[in-house]
Tab-separated table of C-alpha atoms and ligand atoms in Angstrom:
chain	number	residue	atom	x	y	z
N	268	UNK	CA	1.110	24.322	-17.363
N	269	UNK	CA	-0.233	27.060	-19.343
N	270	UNK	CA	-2.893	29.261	-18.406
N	271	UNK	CA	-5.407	28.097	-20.692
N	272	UNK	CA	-5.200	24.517	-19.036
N	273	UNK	CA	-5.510	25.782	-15.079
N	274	UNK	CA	-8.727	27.739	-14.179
N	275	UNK	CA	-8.267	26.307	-10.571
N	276	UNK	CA	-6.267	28.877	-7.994
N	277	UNK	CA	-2.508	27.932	-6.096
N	278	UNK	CA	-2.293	28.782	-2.389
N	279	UNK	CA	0.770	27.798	-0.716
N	280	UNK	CA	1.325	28.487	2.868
N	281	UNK	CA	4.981	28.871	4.217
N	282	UNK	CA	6.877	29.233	6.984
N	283	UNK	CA	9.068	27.406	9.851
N	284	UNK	CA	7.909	25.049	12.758
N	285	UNK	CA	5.116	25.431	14.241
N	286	UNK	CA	4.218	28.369	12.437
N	287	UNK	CA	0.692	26.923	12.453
N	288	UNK	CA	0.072	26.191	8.946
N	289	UNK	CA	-1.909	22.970	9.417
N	290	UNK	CA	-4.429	24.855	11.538
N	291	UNK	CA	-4.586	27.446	9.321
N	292	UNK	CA	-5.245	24.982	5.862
N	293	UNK	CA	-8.248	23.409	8.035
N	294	UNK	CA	-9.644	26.639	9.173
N	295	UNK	CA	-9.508	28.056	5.533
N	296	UNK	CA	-10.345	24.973	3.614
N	297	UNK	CA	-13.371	25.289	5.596
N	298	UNK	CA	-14.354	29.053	4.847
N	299	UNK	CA	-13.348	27.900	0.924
N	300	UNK	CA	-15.506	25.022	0.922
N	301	UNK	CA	-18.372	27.046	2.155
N	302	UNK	CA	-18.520	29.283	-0.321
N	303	UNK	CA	-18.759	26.904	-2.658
N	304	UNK	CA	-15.379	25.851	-4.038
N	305	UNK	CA	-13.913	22.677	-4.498
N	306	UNK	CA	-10.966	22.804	-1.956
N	307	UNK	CA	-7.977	20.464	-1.955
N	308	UNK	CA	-5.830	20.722	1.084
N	309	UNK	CA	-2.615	18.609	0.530
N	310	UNK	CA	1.020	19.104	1.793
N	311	UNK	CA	5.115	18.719	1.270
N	312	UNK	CA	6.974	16.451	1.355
N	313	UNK	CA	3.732	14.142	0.030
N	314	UNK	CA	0.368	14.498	-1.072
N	315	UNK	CA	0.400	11.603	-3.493
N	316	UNK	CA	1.485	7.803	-2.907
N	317	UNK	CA	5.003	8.265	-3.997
N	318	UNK	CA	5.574	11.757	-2.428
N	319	UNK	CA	4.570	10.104	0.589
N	320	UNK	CA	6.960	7.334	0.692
N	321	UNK	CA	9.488	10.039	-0.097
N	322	UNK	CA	8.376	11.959	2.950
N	323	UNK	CA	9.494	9.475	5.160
N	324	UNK	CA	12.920	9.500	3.792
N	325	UNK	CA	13.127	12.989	4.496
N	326	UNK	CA	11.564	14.039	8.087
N	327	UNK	CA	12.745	11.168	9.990
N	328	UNK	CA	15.860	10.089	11.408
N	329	UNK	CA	19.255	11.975	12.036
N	330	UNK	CA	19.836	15.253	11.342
N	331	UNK	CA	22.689	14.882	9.106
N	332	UNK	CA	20.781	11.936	7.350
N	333	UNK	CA	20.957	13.708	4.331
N	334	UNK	CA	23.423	16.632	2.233
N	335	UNK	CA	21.215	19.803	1.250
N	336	UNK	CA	21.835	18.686	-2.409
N	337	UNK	CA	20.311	14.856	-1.823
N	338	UNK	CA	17.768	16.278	0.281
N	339	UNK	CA	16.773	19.273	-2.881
N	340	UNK	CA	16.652	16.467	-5.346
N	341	UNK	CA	14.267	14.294	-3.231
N	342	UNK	CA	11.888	17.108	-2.453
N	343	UNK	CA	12.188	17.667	-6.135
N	344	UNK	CA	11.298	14.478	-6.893
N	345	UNK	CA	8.440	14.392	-4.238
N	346	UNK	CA	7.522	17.576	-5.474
N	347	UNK	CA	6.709	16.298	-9.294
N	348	UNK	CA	5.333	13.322	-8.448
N	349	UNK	CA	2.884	15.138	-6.077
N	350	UNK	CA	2.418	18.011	-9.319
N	351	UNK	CA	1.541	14.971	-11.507
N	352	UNK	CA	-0.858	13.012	-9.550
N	353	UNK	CA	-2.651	15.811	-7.170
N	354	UNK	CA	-1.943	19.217	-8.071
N	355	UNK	CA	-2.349	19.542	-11.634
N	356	UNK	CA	-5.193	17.657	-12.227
N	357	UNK	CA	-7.026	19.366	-9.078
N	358	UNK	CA	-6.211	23.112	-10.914
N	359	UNK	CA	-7.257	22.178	-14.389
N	360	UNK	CA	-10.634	20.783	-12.991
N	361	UNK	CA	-11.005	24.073	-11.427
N	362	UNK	CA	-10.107	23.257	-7.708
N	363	UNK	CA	-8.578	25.830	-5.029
N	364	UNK	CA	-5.124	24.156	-4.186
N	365	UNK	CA	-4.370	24.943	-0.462
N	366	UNK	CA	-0.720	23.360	-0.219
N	367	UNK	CA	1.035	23.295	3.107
N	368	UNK	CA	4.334	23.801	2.394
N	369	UNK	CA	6.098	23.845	-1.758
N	370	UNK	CA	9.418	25.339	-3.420
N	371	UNK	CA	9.853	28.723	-0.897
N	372	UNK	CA	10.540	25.942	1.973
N	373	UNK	CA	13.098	24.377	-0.119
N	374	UNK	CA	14.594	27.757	-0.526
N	375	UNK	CA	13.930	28.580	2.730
N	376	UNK	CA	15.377	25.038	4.585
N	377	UNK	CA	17.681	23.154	1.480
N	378	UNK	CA	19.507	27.311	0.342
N	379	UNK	CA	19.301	29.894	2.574
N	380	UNK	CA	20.198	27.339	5.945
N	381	UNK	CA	21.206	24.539	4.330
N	382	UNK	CA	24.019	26.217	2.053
N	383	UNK	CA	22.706	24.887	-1.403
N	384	UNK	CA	23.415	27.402	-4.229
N	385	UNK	CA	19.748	29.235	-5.262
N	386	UNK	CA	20.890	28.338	-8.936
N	387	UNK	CA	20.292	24.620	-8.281
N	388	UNK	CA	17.245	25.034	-7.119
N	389	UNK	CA	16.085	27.612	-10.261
N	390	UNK	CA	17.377	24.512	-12.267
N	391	UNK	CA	15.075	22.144	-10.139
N	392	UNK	CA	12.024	23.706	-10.600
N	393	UNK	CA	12.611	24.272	-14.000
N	394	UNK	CA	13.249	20.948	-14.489
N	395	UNK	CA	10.204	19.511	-13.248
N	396	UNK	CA	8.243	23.064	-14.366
N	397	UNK	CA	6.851	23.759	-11.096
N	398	UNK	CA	4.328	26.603	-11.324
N	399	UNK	CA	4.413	29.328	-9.298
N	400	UNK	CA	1.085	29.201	-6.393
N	401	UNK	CA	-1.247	32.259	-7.545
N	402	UNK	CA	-1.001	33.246	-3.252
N	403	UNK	CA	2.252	32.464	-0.897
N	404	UNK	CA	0.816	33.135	2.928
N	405	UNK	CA	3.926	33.181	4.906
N	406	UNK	CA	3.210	32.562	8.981
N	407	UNK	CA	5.896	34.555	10.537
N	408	UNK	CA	7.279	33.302	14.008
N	409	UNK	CA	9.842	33.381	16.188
N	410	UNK	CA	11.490	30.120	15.865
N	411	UNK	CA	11.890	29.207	19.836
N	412	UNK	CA	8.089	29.779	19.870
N	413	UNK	CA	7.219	27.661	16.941
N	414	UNK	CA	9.916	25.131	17.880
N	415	UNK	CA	7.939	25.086	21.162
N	416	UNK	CA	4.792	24.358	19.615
N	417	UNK	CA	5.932	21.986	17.044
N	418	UNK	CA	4.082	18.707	17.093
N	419	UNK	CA	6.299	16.962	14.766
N	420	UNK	CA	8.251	14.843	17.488
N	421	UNK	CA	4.973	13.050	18.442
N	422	UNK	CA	5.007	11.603	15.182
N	423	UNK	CA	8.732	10.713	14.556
N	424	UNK	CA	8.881	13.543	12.314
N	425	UNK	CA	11.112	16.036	13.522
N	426	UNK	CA	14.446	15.658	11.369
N	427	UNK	CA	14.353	19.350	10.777
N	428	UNK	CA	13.185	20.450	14.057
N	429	UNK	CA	16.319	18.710	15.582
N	430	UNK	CA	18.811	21.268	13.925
N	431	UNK	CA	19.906	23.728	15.462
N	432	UNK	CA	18.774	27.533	16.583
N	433	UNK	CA	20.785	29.490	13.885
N	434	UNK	CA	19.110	27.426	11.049
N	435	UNK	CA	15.929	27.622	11.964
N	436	UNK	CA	16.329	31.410	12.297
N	437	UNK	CA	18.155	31.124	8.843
N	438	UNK	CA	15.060	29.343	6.972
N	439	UNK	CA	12.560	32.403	8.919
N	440	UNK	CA	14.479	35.146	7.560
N	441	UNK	CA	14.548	33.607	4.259
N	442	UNK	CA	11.229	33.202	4.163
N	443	UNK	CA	10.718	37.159	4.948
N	444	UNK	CA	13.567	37.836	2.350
N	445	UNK	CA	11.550	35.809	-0.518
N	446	UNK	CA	8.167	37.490	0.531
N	447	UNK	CA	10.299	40.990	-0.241
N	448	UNK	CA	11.531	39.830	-3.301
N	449	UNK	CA	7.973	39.346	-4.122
N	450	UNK	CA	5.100	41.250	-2.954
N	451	UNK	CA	3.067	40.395	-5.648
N	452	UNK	CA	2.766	36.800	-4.782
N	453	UNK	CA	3.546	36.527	-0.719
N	454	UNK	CA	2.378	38.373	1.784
N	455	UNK	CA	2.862	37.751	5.443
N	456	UNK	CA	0.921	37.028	8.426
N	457	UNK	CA	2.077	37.200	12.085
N	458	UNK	CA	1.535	34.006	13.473
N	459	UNK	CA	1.581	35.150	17.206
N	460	UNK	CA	-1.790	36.597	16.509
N	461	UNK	CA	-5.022	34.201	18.129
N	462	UNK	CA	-5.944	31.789	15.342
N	463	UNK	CA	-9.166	33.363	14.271
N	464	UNK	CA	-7.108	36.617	13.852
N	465	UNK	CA	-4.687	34.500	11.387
N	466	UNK	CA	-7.343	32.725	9.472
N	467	UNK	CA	-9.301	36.468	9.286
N	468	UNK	CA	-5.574	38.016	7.858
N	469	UNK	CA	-5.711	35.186	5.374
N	470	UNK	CA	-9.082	35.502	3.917
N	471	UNK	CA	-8.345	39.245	3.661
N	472	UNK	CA	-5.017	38.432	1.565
N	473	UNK	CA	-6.787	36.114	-0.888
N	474	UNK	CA	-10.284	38.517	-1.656
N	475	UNK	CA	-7.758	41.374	-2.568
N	476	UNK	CA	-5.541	39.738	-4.645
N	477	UNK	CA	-7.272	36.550	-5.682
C	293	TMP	P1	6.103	19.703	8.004
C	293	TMP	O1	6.671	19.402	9.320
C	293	TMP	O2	5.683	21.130	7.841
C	293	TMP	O3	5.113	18.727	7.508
C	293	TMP	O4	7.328	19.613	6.936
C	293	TMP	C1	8.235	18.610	6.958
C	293	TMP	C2	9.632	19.134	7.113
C	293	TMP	O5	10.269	19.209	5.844
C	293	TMP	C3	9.767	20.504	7.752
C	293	TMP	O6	10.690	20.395	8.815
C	293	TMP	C4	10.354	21.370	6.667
C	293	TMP	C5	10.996	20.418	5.717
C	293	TMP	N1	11.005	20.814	4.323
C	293	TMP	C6	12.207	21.185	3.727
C	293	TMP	O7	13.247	21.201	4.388
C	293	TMP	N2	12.214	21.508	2.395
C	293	TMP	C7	11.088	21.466	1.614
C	293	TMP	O8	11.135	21.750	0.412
C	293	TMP	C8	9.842	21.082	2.250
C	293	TMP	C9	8.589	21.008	1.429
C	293	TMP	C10	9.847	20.767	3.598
C-alpha cells in the first residue's frame, strides 16, 4: 500500500495472554471515537469471514495440532485475507485501525517460541505485503499472571495458553526484544498497572508519536 493510498492510522497492540489487550482496544476505541475518528477495532487470527474460519483452525484443539511452519502460513493466510477485506479499505477511507494482535505475535508465538526461522516469516509478510502498523503498544506481563487472567478457556480457545511456561515466557521476551529493535514503532506499557493507568499510557504513546 503506498502512502498516497492510506491517510487512515495502524495501531496494533501486542503482547501474551492476558496481557489485557481486549480491554484496552474497547477503552481506547472509545476515547478515539470521541474525538471524532472513525475507529475500527478488529483482531488476529480473524477480522473478516475467512480469517475467522481460519481462527478456529488455529486456537482450538491440541497443542501440538499444528507445526510452527503450518501454523505461520495459516496466520499468513488469515492475515491477507483480513488485509484485503477489513484493513485496507478501513485505512484508505481514512479510519484509525486498532488491531488486537498482527505479525509481532507471529514473531513473537510461530519464531522466537515456536522455533520457526525469522527469514520465513520476512518472506511471509512480504509475500502478502503486510504493512507495518504506524503504533505497536506492547502490554508487558508476567506470563503466570496473564495466564491467570486469561479468559480464553471459557471459550474453547486456549490452544496457545495450553503450552507450556518456558514458551510463553519465550513469546514475552520476544515481544520486549522486537520493541528494542524498534523504538520508533513500539513502545511498551506495563500491564500490571490499574486499567485506567494503561489506557492513560496509551493515549500518551499515540499524541506523541501519532
Ligand atoms: P487471542 O487469544 O489474543 O485472541 O489470540 C489467539 C491466539 O493466537 C493467542 O494465543 C496467540 C496466537 N497467535 C499466534 O500464535 N500467532 C499469531 O500470529 C497471532 C495473530 C496469534
Amino acid at each position: 500500500m503506498t502512502s498516497a493510498a492510506k491517510t487512515g492510522r495502524f495501531i496494533t497492540l501486542e503482547g501474551g495472554e492476558g496481557t489485557g489487550k481486549s480491554t484496552l482496544q474497547r477503552a481506547l476505541s472509545e476515547a478515539l471515537r470521541a474525538r471524532g475518528l472513525e475507529v475500527v477495532a478488529t483482531r488476529e487470527p480473524g477480522g473478516a469471514p475467512g480469517a475467522d474460519a481460519i481462527r478456529a483452525l488455529l486456537v482450538q484443539g491440541e497443542a501440538n495440532r499444528w507445526s510452527a511452519l503450518e501454523e505461520a502460513l495459516l496466520f499468513a493466510a488469515a492475515r491477507l485475507n483480513h488485509l484485503n477485506r477489513t484493513i485496507r479499505p478501513a485505512l484508505v477511507r481514512g479510519a484509525w485501525v486498532v488491531c488486537d494482535r498482527y505479525y509481532d505475535s507471529t514473531r513473537a508465538y510461530q519464531v522466537a517460541a515456536g522455533g520457526l526461522r525469522g527469514d520465513v516469516l520476512d518472506q511471509l509478510n512480504a509475500l502478502i505485503e503486510a504493512p507495518a502498523p504506524d503504533l505497536t503498544l506492547i502490554l508487558d506481563l508476567d506470563p503466570n499472571a496473564g495466564l491467570s487472567r486469561s479468559r480464553g478457556a471459557e471459550a474453547g480457545e486456549d490452544r496457545f495458553e495450553k503450552k507450556d511456561g518456558a514458551f510463553h515466557t519465550r513469546v514475552r521476551d520476544e515481544f520486549l526484544a522486537i520493541a528494542k529493535r524498534e523504538p520508533a514503532r513500539c513502545a511498551i506499557i506495563d500491564s500490571a498497572q490499574p486499567r485506567e493507568a494503561v489506557l492513560a499510557a496509551a493515549i500518551r504513546e499515540i499524541e506523541a508519536r501519532l
